[in-house]
């Protein structure tokens, strides 16, 4: 595999290697797996950092089968993750699901190796396994397809987040709408108008025929529009990062005063 990363627009993340975010589906079939892969791909193409796309779904998903194209070198493998590691076509690390996956432990193991971490957690937003990451302030990307019923379910997910973590959780939440058909099925303008001022970002990912096909995904077949949209999501995550830094600075200034 050619591990040379073709540069595209760099996402606006000052410390991309520190990124830890969960990608959660507002409903089944929302595209959380492809979004996780897409964010890892855009980060690799736009920077030179090492990044991991992690299958943290309950019961196991198909991330490793869908985007893992080459076994990882034994020198880079992490013992606790066994044979569940591979590389994507960009050289991003892909971590498959394990029966006893501890999301926080996997995040810590990869952080120790200085990898950015993007977790595909499927529809398991309410899982206790995610609580340590959410409590620590991990960013959230909530994904829904551009269809009426899944969008309504995404709203339920946002309301649960607010009820559990307070309205401030929206400032570290990015909404990503995946277009899974070549034509528009719903008018997203009212949803964008309502959500965009309240969340960290609202991004539409255009239909990409490569993602609609079965089999392994190679980033070289993706459309530029998809990669640009995922970069927009990373930009929104960068705004969350900047906001967290400003908050820490203000808290530090207060303590010194």
PDB file of C-alpha atoms in Angstrom:
ATOM      1  CA  UNK A   1       0.000   0.000   0.000  1.00  0.00           C
ATOM      2  CA  UNK A   2       1.186   3.522  -0.777  1.00  0.00           C
ATOM      3  CA  UNK A   3       1.350   5.360   2.556  1.00  0.00           C
ATOM      4  CA  UNK A   4       2.094   8.751   0.978  1.00  0.00           C
ATOM      5  CA  UNK A   5      -0.653  11.121   2.116  1.00  0.00           C
ATOM      6  CA  UNK A   6      -1.877  13.506  -0.584  1.00  0.00           C
ATOM      7  CA  UNK A   7      -2.410  16.906   1.053  1.00  0.00           C
ATOM      8  CA  UNK A   8      -5.760  18.660   0.885  1.00  0.00           C
ATOM      9  CA  UNK A   9      -7.096  21.642   2.815  1.00  0.00           C
ATOM     10  CA  UNK A  10      -5.791  21.421   6.369  1.00  0.00           C
ATOM     11  CA  UNK A  11      -8.520  21.259   9.018  1.00  0.00           C
ATOM     12  CA  UNK A  12      -8.430  24.087  11.530  1.00  0.00           C
ATOM     13  CA  UNK A  13      -7.255  22.065  14.500  1.00  0.00           C
ATOM     14  CA  UNK A  14      -4.327  23.512  16.411  1.00  0.00           C
ATOM     15  CA  UNK A  15      -3.539  20.209  18.148  1.00  0.00           C
ATOM     16  CA  UNK A  16      -5.038  17.522  15.907  1.00  0.00           C
ATOM     17  CA  UNK A  17      -3.085  14.743  17.619  1.00  0.00           C
ATOM     18  CA  UNK A  18      -5.100  15.410  20.805  1.00  0.00           C
ATOM     19  CA  UNK A  19      -8.475  14.963  19.119  1.00  0.00           C
ATOM     20  CA  UNK A  20     -10.829  12.560  20.891  1.00  0.00           C
ATOM     21  CA  UNK A  21     -14.381  12.451  19.605  1.00  0.00           C
ATOM     22  CA  UNK A  22     -17.274  10.056  19.368  1.00  0.00           C
ATOM     23  CA  UNK A  23     -19.416   9.623  16.266  1.00  0.00           C
ATOM     24  CA  UNK A  24     -22.927   8.579  17.206  1.00  0.00           C
ATOM     25  CA  UNK A  25     -25.864   7.706  14.977  1.00  0.00           C
ATOM     26  CA  UNK A  26     -29.176   9.397  15.640  1.00  0.00           C
ATOM     27  CA  UNK A  27     -30.787   6.257  14.158  1.00  0.00           C
ATOM     28  CA  UNK A  28     -29.758   2.984  12.527  1.00  0.00           C
ATOM     29  CA  UNK A  29     -28.217   3.300   9.064  1.00  0.00           C
ATOM     30  CA  UNK A  30     -27.241   6.903   9.680  1.00  0.00           C
ATOM     31  CA  UNK A  31     -23.690   6.548   8.373  1.00  0.00           C
ATOM     32  CA  UNK A  32     -21.718   6.659  11.636  1.00  0.00           C
ATOM     33  CA  UNK A  33     -19.198   4.118  10.311  1.00  0.00           C
ATOM     34  CA  UNK A  34     -18.513   6.006   7.094  1.00  0.00           C
ATOM     35  CA  UNK A  35     -18.394   9.297   9.027  1.00  0.00           C
ATOM     36  CA  UNK A  36     -15.793   7.865  11.420  1.00  0.00           C
ATOM     37  CA  UNK A  37     -13.741   6.668   8.447  1.00  0.00           C
ATOM     38  CA  UNK A  38     -14.309   9.972   6.651  1.00  0.00           C
ATOM     39  CA  UNK A  39     -13.088  12.101   9.540  1.00  0.00           C
ATOM     40  CA  UNK A  40      -9.998   9.925   9.955  1.00  0.00           C
ATOM     41  CA  UNK A  41      -9.381  10.175   6.202  1.00  0.00           C
ATOM     42  CA  UNK A  42      -9.776  13.965   6.079  1.00  0.00           C
ATOM     43  CA  UNK A  43      -7.483  14.352   9.079  1.00  0.00           C
ATOM     44  CA  UNK A  44      -4.805  12.189   7.471  1.00  0.00           C
ATOM     45  CA  UNK A  45      -5.096  13.939   4.118  1.00  0.00           C
ATOM     46  CA  UNK A  46      -4.990  17.410   5.647  1.00  0.00           C
ATOM     47  CA  UNK A  47      -2.274  16.886   8.260  1.00  0.00           C
ATOM     48  CA  UNK A  48       0.625  14.567   8.979  1.00  0.00           C
ATOM     49  CA  UNK A  49      -0.724  13.297  12.299  1.00  0.00           C
ATOM     50  CA  UNK A  50      -1.412   9.671  13.089  1.00  0.00           C
ATOM     51  CA  UNK A  51      -5.091   8.960  13.604  1.00  0.00           C
ATOM     52  CA  UNK A  52      -7.183   5.967  14.650  1.00  0.00           C
ATOM     53  CA  UNK A  53     -10.715   5.105  13.569  1.00  0.00           C
ATOM     54  CA  UNK A  54     -12.177   2.891  16.283  1.00  0.00           C
ATOM     55  CA  UNK A  55     -15.180   0.556  16.241  1.00  0.00           C
ATOM     56  CA  UNK A  56     -16.826   1.107  19.611  1.00  0.00           C
ATOM     57  CA  UNK A  57     -20.282  -0.100  18.630  1.00  0.00           C
ATOM     58  CA  UNK A  58     -22.296  -2.310  20.951  1.00  0.00           C
ATOM     59  CA  UNK A  59     -22.201  -5.888  19.703  1.00  0.00           C
ATOM     60  CA  UNK A  60     -19.674  -5.108  16.978  1.00  0.00           C
ATOM     61  CA  UNK A  61     -19.769  -3.266  13.680  1.00  0.00           C
ATOM     62  CA  UNK A  62     -18.094  -3.607  10.297  1.00  0.00           C
ATOM     63  CA  UNK A  63     -15.570  -0.754  10.430  1.00  0.00           C
ATOM     64  CA  UNK A  64     -12.535  -3.041  10.218  1.00  0.00           C
ATOM     65  CA  UNK A  65     -13.986  -5.062   7.335  1.00  0.00           C
ATOM     66  CA  UNK A  66     -15.143  -1.948   5.504  1.00  0.00           C
ATOM     67  CA  UNK A  67     -12.002   0.190   5.618  1.00  0.00           C
ATOM     68  CA  UNK A  68      -9.083  -1.983   6.797  1.00  0.00           C
ATOM     69  CA  UNK A  69      -6.953  -2.787   3.761  1.00  0.00           C
ATOM     70  CA  UNK A  70      -3.624  -3.906   5.258  1.00  0.00           C
ATOM     71  CA  UNK A  71      -2.452  -5.574   8.462  1.00  0.00           C
ATOM     72  CA  UNK A  72      -0.630  -3.245  10.799  1.00  0.00           C
ATOM     73  CA  UNK A  73       3.075  -3.826  11.358  1.00  0.00           C
ATOM     74  CA  UNK A  74       3.718  -5.799  14.534  1.00  0.00           C
ATOM     75  CA  UNK A  75       5.967  -3.018  15.837  1.00  0.00           C
ATOM     76  CA  UNK A  76       2.992  -0.620  15.810  1.00  0.00           C
ATOM     77  CA  UNK A  77       0.418  -3.049  17.164  1.00  0.00           C
ATOM     78  CA  UNK A  78      -0.869  -2.629  20.719  1.00  0.00           C
ATOM     79  CA  UNK A  79      -0.878  -5.857  22.709  1.00  0.00           C
ATOM     80  CA  UNK A  80      -4.233  -5.256  24.410  1.00  0.00           C
ATOM     81  CA  UNK A  81      -5.964  -4.797  21.059  1.00  0.00           C
ATOM     82  CA  UNK A  82      -4.675  -8.107  19.705  1.00  0.00           C
ATOM     83  CA  UNK A  83      -5.364  -8.772  16.037  1.00  0.00           C
ATOM     84  CA  UNK A  84      -8.035  -6.087  15.793  1.00  0.00           C
ATOM     85  CA  UNK A  85      -5.744  -3.483  14.191  1.00  0.00           C
ATOM     86  CA  UNK A  86      -5.231  -2.697  10.515  1.00  0.00           C
ATOM     87  CA  UNK A  87      -4.509   0.274   8.257  1.00  0.00           C
ATOM     88  CA  UNK A  88      -6.863   2.147   5.957  1.00  0.00           C
ATOM     89  CA  UNK A  89      -5.884   3.212   2.450  1.00  0.00           C
ATOM     90  CA  UNK A  90      -4.499   6.508   3.865  1.00  0.00           C
ATOM     91  CA  UNK A  91      -2.482   4.732   6.547  1.00  0.00           C
ATOM     92  CA  UNK A  92      -4.909   5.592   9.351  1.00  0.00           C
ATOM     93  CA  UNK A  93      -5.052   2.969  12.085  1.00  0.00           C
ATOM     94  CA  UNK A  94      -8.335   1.035  12.170  1.00  0.00           C
ATOM     95  CA  UNK A  95      -9.322  -0.706  15.397  1.00  0.00           C
ATOM     96  CA  UNK A  96     -12.011  -3.361  15.201  1.00  0.00           C
ATOM     97  CA  UNK A  97     -14.565  -4.195  17.848  1.00  0.00           C
ATOM     98  CA  UNK A  98     -13.796  -6.473  20.778  1.00  0.00           C
ATOM     99  CA  UNK A  99     -16.244  -8.399  22.948  1.00  0.00           C
ATOM    100  CA  UNK A 100     -15.154  -6.512  26.049  1.00  0.00           C
ATOM    101  CA  UNK A 101     -14.216  -3.209  24.457  1.00  0.00           C
ATOM    102  CA  UNK A 102     -13.613  -0.523  27.085  1.00  0.00           C
ATOM    103  CA  UNK A 103     -13.944   2.712  25.118  1.00  0.00           C
ATOM    104  CA  UNK A 104     -12.047   4.827  27.633  1.00  0.00           C
ATOM    105  CA  UNK A 105      -9.222   2.258  27.859  1.00  0.00           C
ATOM    106  CA  UNK A 106      -8.861   2.051  24.077  1.00  0.00           C
ATOM    107  CA  UNK A 107      -8.843   5.865  23.906  1.00  0.00           C
ATOM    108  CA  UNK A 108      -6.096   5.989  26.547  1.00  0.00           C
ATOM    109  CA  UNK A 109      -3.967   3.316  24.870  1.00  0.00           C
ATOM    110  CA  UNK A 110      -4.065   5.149  21.548  1.00  0.00           C
ATOM    111  CA  UNK A 111      -3.500   8.549  23.158  1.00  0.00           C
ATOM    112  CA  UNK A 112      -0.333   7.137  24.719  1.00  0.00           C
ATOM    113  CA  UNK A 113       0.831   6.401  21.154  1.00  0.00           C
ATOM    114  CA  UNK A 114       0.034  10.022  20.180  1.00  0.00           C
ATOM    115  CA  UNK A 115      -2.840   9.103  17.852  1.00  0.00           C
ATOM    116  CA  UNK A 116      -5.927  11.230  17.345  1.00  0.00           C
ATOM    117  CA  UNK A 117      -8.988   9.108  18.173  1.00  0.00           C
ATOM    118  CA  UNK A 118     -12.340   8.948  16.401  1.00  0.00           C
ATOM    119  CA  UNK A 119     -14.785   6.439  17.905  1.00  0.00           C
ATOM    120  CA  UNK A 120     -17.708   5.000  15.961  1.00  0.00           C
ATOM    121  CA  UNK A 121     -20.190   4.140  18.727  1.00  0.00           C
ATOM    122  CA  UNK A 122     -23.200   3.476  16.501  1.00  0.00           C
ATOM    123  CA  UNK A 123     -26.479   4.169  18.296  1.00  0.00           C
ATOM    124  CA  UNK A 124     -25.008   3.583  21.778  1.00  0.00           C
ATOM    125  CA  UNK A 125     -25.152   7.212  22.916  1.00  0.00           C
ATOM    126  CA  UNK A 126     -26.724   6.243  26.250  1.00  0.00           C
ATOM    127  CA  UNK A 127     -24.231   3.432  26.954  1.00  0.00           C
ATOM    128  CA  UNK A 128     -22.423   3.598  30.296  1.00  0.00           C
ATOM    129  CA  UNK A 129     -19.228   2.694  28.417  1.00  0.00           C
ATOM    130  CA  UNK A 130     -19.207   6.181  26.897  1.00  0.00           C
ATOM    131  CA  UNK A 131     -19.788   8.065  30.131  1.00  0.00           C
ATOM    132  CA  UNK A 132     -16.062   8.451  31.007  1.00  0.00           C
ATOM    133  CA  UNK A 133     -15.313  10.049  27.630  1.00  0.00           C
ATOM    134  CA  UNK A 134     -18.387  12.282  27.724  1.00  0.00           C
ATOM    135  CA  UNK A 135     -17.709  13.276  31.326  1.00  0.00           C
ATOM    136  CA  UNK A 136     -14.165  14.186  30.286  1.00  0.00           C
ATOM    137  CA  UNK A 137     -15.565  16.535  27.634  1.00  0.00           C
ATOM    138  CA  UNK A 138     -15.053  14.505  24.454  1.00  0.00           C
ATOM    139  CA  UNK A 139     -16.518  16.167  21.392  1.00  0.00           C
ATOM    140  CA  UNK A 140     -19.623  14.600  19.856  1.00  0.00           C
ATOM    141  CA  UNK A 141     -20.509  14.203  16.187  1.00  0.00           C
ATOM    142  CA  UNK A 142     -24.139  13.137  15.871  1.00  0.00           C
ATOM    143  CA  UNK A 143     -25.021  11.775  12.443  1.00  0.00           C
ATOM    144  CA  UNK A 144     -28.370  11.374  10.713  1.00  0.00           C
ATOM    145  CA  UNK A 145     -29.376  10.632   7.127  1.00  0.00           C
ATOM    146  CA  UNK A 146     -31.383  13.281   5.299  1.00  0.00           C
ATOM    147  CA  UNK A 147     -34.728  11.583   5.902  1.00  0.00           C
ATOM    148  CA  UNK A 148     -37.619  12.711   8.070  1.00  0.00           C
ATOM    149  CA  UNK A 149     -37.872   9.845  10.585  1.00  0.00           C
ATOM    150  CA  UNK A 150     -34.126   9.538  11.359  1.00  0.00           C
ATOM    151  CA  UNK A 151     -33.936  13.319  11.760  1.00  0.00           C
ATOM    152  CA  UNK A 152     -36.713  13.108  14.361  1.00  0.00           C
ATOM    153  CA  UNK A 153     -34.761  10.379  16.192  1.00  0.00           C
ATOM    154  CA  UNK A 154     -31.647  12.555  16.106  1.00  0.00           C
ATOM    155  CA  UNK A 155     -33.657  15.232  17.904  1.00  0.00           C
ATOM    156  CA  UNK A 156     -34.437  12.687  20.642  1.00  0.00           C
ATOM    157  CA  UNK A 157     -30.694  12.049  20.981  1.00  0.00           C
ATOM    158  CA  UNK A 158     -29.933  15.752  21.304  1.00  0.00           C
ATOM    159  CA  UNK A 159     -32.655  16.141  23.931  1.00  0.00           C
ATOM    160  CA  UNK A 160     -31.163  13.221  25.887  1.00  0.00           C
ATOM    161  CA  UNK A 161     -27.732  14.853  25.782  1.00  0.00           C
ATOM    162  CA  UNK A 162     -29.175  18.133  27.071  1.00  0.00           C
ATOM    163  CA  UNK A 163     -31.146  16.366  29.799  1.00  0.00           C
ATOM    164  CA  UNK A 164     -28.080  14.405  30.933  1.00  0.00           C
ATOM    165  CA  UNK A 165     -25.225  16.884  30.505  1.00  0.00           C
ATOM    166  CA  UNK A 166     -26.972  20.254  30.375  1.00  0.00           C
ATOM    167  CA  UNK A 167     -27.542  22.630  27.485  1.00  0.00           C
ATOM    168  CA  UNK A 168     -23.847  23.451  27.365  1.00  0.00           C
ATOM    169  CA  UNK A 169     -23.211  20.031  25.788  1.00  0.00           C
ATOM    170  CA  UNK A 170     -24.431  21.481  22.476  1.00  0.00           C
ATOM    171  CA  UNK A 171     -21.327  23.677  22.323  1.00  0.00           C
ATOM    172  CA  UNK A 172     -19.242  20.504  21.897  1.00  0.00           C
ATOM    173  CA  UNK A 173     -21.667  18.763  19.540  1.00  0.00           C
ATOM    174  CA  UNK A 174     -21.466  18.797  15.735  1.00  0.00           C
ATOM    175  CA  UNK A 175     -24.438  17.711  13.623  1.00  0.00           C
ATOM    176  CA  UNK A 176     -23.536  15.907  10.390  1.00  0.00           C
ATOM    177  CA  UNK A 177     -26.291  15.131   7.886  1.00  0.00           C
ATOM    178  CA  UNK A 178     -25.408  12.377   5.413  1.00  0.00           C
ATOM    179  CA  UNK A 179     -27.058  12.404   1.999  1.00  0.00           C
ATOM    180  CA  UNK A 180     -27.455   8.760   1.073  1.00  0.00           C
ATOM    181  CA  UNK A 181     -29.445   9.366  -2.090  1.00  0.00           C
ATOM    182  CA  UNK A 182     -28.368  11.445  -5.113  1.00  0.00           C
ATOM    183  CA  UNK A 183     -31.492  13.623  -4.782  1.00  0.00           C
ATOM    184  CA  UNK A 184     -32.796  15.532  -1.772  1.00  0.00           C
ATOM    185  CA  UNK A 185     -35.676  13.968   0.144  1.00  0.00           C
ATOM    186  CA  UNK A 186     -36.310  16.697   2.727  1.00  0.00           C
ATOM    187  CA  UNK A 187     -35.801  20.429   3.059  1.00  0.00           C
ATOM    188  CA  UNK A 188     -33.042  20.840   5.633  1.00  0.00           C
ATOM    189  CA  UNK A 189     -33.214  24.643   5.748  1.00  0.00           C
ATOM    190  CA  UNK A 190     -35.574  24.814   8.782  1.00  0.00           C
ATOM    191  CA  UNK A 191     -33.471  22.242  10.679  1.00  0.00           C
ATOM    192  CA  UNK A 192     -30.263  24.104   9.883  1.00  0.00           C
ATOM    193  CA  UNK A 193     -31.844  27.410  10.930  1.00  0.00           C
ATOM    194  CA  UNK A 194     -32.914  25.918  14.250  1.00  0.00           C
ATOM    195  CA  UNK A 195     -29.754  23.962  15.115  1.00  0.00           C
ATOM    196  CA  UNK A 196     -26.853  25.927  13.583  1.00  0.00           C
ATOM    197  CA  UNK A 197     -26.884  28.729  16.221  1.00  0.00           C
ATOM    198  CA  UNK A 198     -27.013  26.190  19.053  1.00  0.00           C
ATOM    199  CA  UNK A 199     -24.414  23.569  18.127  1.00  0.00           C
ATOM    200  CA  UNK A 200     -20.706  23.754  17.331  1.00  0.00           C
ATOM    201  CA  UNK A 201     -21.334  22.965  13.661  1.00  0.00           C
ATOM    202  CA  UNK A 202     -23.977  21.816  11.183  1.00  0.00           C
ATOM    203  CA  UNK A 203     -22.539  20.086   8.107  1.00  0.00           C
ATOM    204  CA  UNK A 204     -24.146  18.305   5.159  1.00  0.00           C
ATOM    205  CA  UNK A 205     -22.111  15.503   3.588  1.00  0.00           C
ATOM    206  CA  UNK A 206     -23.107  15.060  -0.074  1.00  0.00           C
ATOM    207  CA  UNK A 207     -24.058  11.769  -1.674  1.00  0.00           C
ATOM    208  CA  UNK A 208     -20.989   9.746  -2.630  1.00  0.00           C
ATOM    209  CA  UNK A 209     -21.489   6.727  -4.874  1.00  0.00           C
ATOM    210  CA  UNK A 210     -18.315   5.104  -3.495  1.00  0.00           C
ATOM    211  CA  UNK A 211     -19.818   4.920  -0.007  1.00  0.00           C
ATOM    212  CA  UNK A 212     -23.047   3.467  -1.384  1.00  0.00           C
ATOM    213  CA  UNK A 213     -21.233   0.463  -2.851  1.00  0.00           C
ATOM    214  CA  UNK A 214     -20.504  -2.671  -0.797  1.00  0.00           C
ATOM    215  CA  UNK A 215     -16.959  -3.797  -0.120  1.00  0.00           C
ATOM    216  CA  UNK A 216     -13.776  -2.138   1.080  1.00  0.00           C
ATOM    217  CA  UNK A 217     -13.583   1.654   0.791  1.00  0.00           C
ATOM    218  CA  UNK A 218     -10.493   3.217  -0.796  1.00  0.00           C
ATOM    219  CA  UNK A 219     -10.138   6.955  -0.135  1.00  0.00           C
ATOM    220  CA  UNK A 220      -8.839   7.526  -3.679  1.00  0.00           C
ATOM    221  CA  UNK A 221     -12.335   6.799  -5.018  1.00  0.00           C
ATOM    222  CA  UNK A 222     -14.101   9.265  -2.718  1.00  0.00           C
ATOM    223  CA  UNK A 223     -15.443  12.518  -4.095  1.00  0.00           C
ATOM    224  CA  UNK A 224     -13.702  15.775  -3.216  1.00  0.00           C
ATOM    225  CA  UNK A 225     -17.048  17.031  -1.907  1.00  0.00           C
ATOM    226  CA  UNK A 226     -17.211  14.299   0.739  1.00  0.00           C
ATOM    227  CA  UNK A 227     -13.677  14.947   1.959  1.00  0.00           C
ATOM    228  CA  UNK A 228     -14.281  18.702   2.044  1.00  0.00           C
ATOM    229  CA  UNK A 229     -17.466  18.189   4.096  1.00  0.00           C
ATOM    230  CA  UNK A 230     -15.643  15.966   6.602  1.00  0.00           C
ATOM    231  CA  UNK A 231     -12.952  18.636   6.807  1.00  0.00           C
ATOM    232  CA  UNK A 232     -15.722  21.113   7.671  1.00  0.00           C
ATOM    233  CA  UNK A 233     -16.708  18.803  10.546  1.00  0.00           C
ATOM    234  CA  UNK A 234     -13.079  18.779  11.712  1.00  0.00           C
ATOM    235  CA  UNK A 235     -13.058  22.586  11.533  1.00  0.00           C
ATOM    236  CA  UNK A 236     -16.063  22.605  13.870  1.00  0.00           C
ATOM    237  CA  UNK A 237     -14.215  20.241  16.217  1.00  0.00           C
ATOM    238  CA  UNK A 238     -11.337  22.727  16.074  1.00  0.00           C
ATOM    239  CA  UNK A 239     -13.675  25.469  17.292  1.00  0.00           C
ATOM    240  CA  UNK A 240     -14.604  23.243  20.237  1.00  0.00           C
ATOM    241  CA  UNK A 241     -10.894  22.713  20.910  1.00  0.00           C
ATOM    242  CA  UNK A 242     -10.279  26.477  20.834  1.00  0.00           C
ATOM    243  CA  UNK A 243     -13.214  27.116  23.158  1.00  0.00           C
ATOM    244  CA  UNK A 244     -11.923  24.551  25.652  1.00  0.00           C
ATOM    245  CA  UNK A 245      -8.505  26.205  25.573  1.00  0.00           C
ATOM    246  CA  UNK A 246     -10.003  29.652  26.202  1.00  0.00           C
ATOM    247  CA  UNK A 247     -12.021  28.277  29.126  1.00  0.00           C
ATOM    248  CA  UNK A 248      -8.929  26.678  30.649  1.00  0.00           C
ATOM    249  CA  UNK A 249      -7.012  29.947  30.216  1.00  0.00           C
ATOM    250  CA  UNK A 250      -9.750  31.987  31.880  1.00  0.00           C
ATOM    251  CA  UNK A 251      -9.957  29.502  34.764  1.00  0.00           C
ATOM    252  CA  UNK A 252      -6.204  29.681  35.215  1.00  0.00           C
ATOM    253  CA  UNK A 253      -6.260  33.470  35.192  1.00  0.00           C
ATOM    254  CA  UNK A 254      -8.981  33.435  37.844  1.00  0.00           C
ATOM    255  CA  UNK A 255      -7.005  31.134  40.091  1.00  0.00           C
ATOM    256  CA  UNK A 256      -3.928  33.337  39.845  1.00  0.00           C
ATOM    257  CA  UNK A 257      -5.979  36.417  40.659  1.00  0.00           C
TER     258      UNK A 257
END
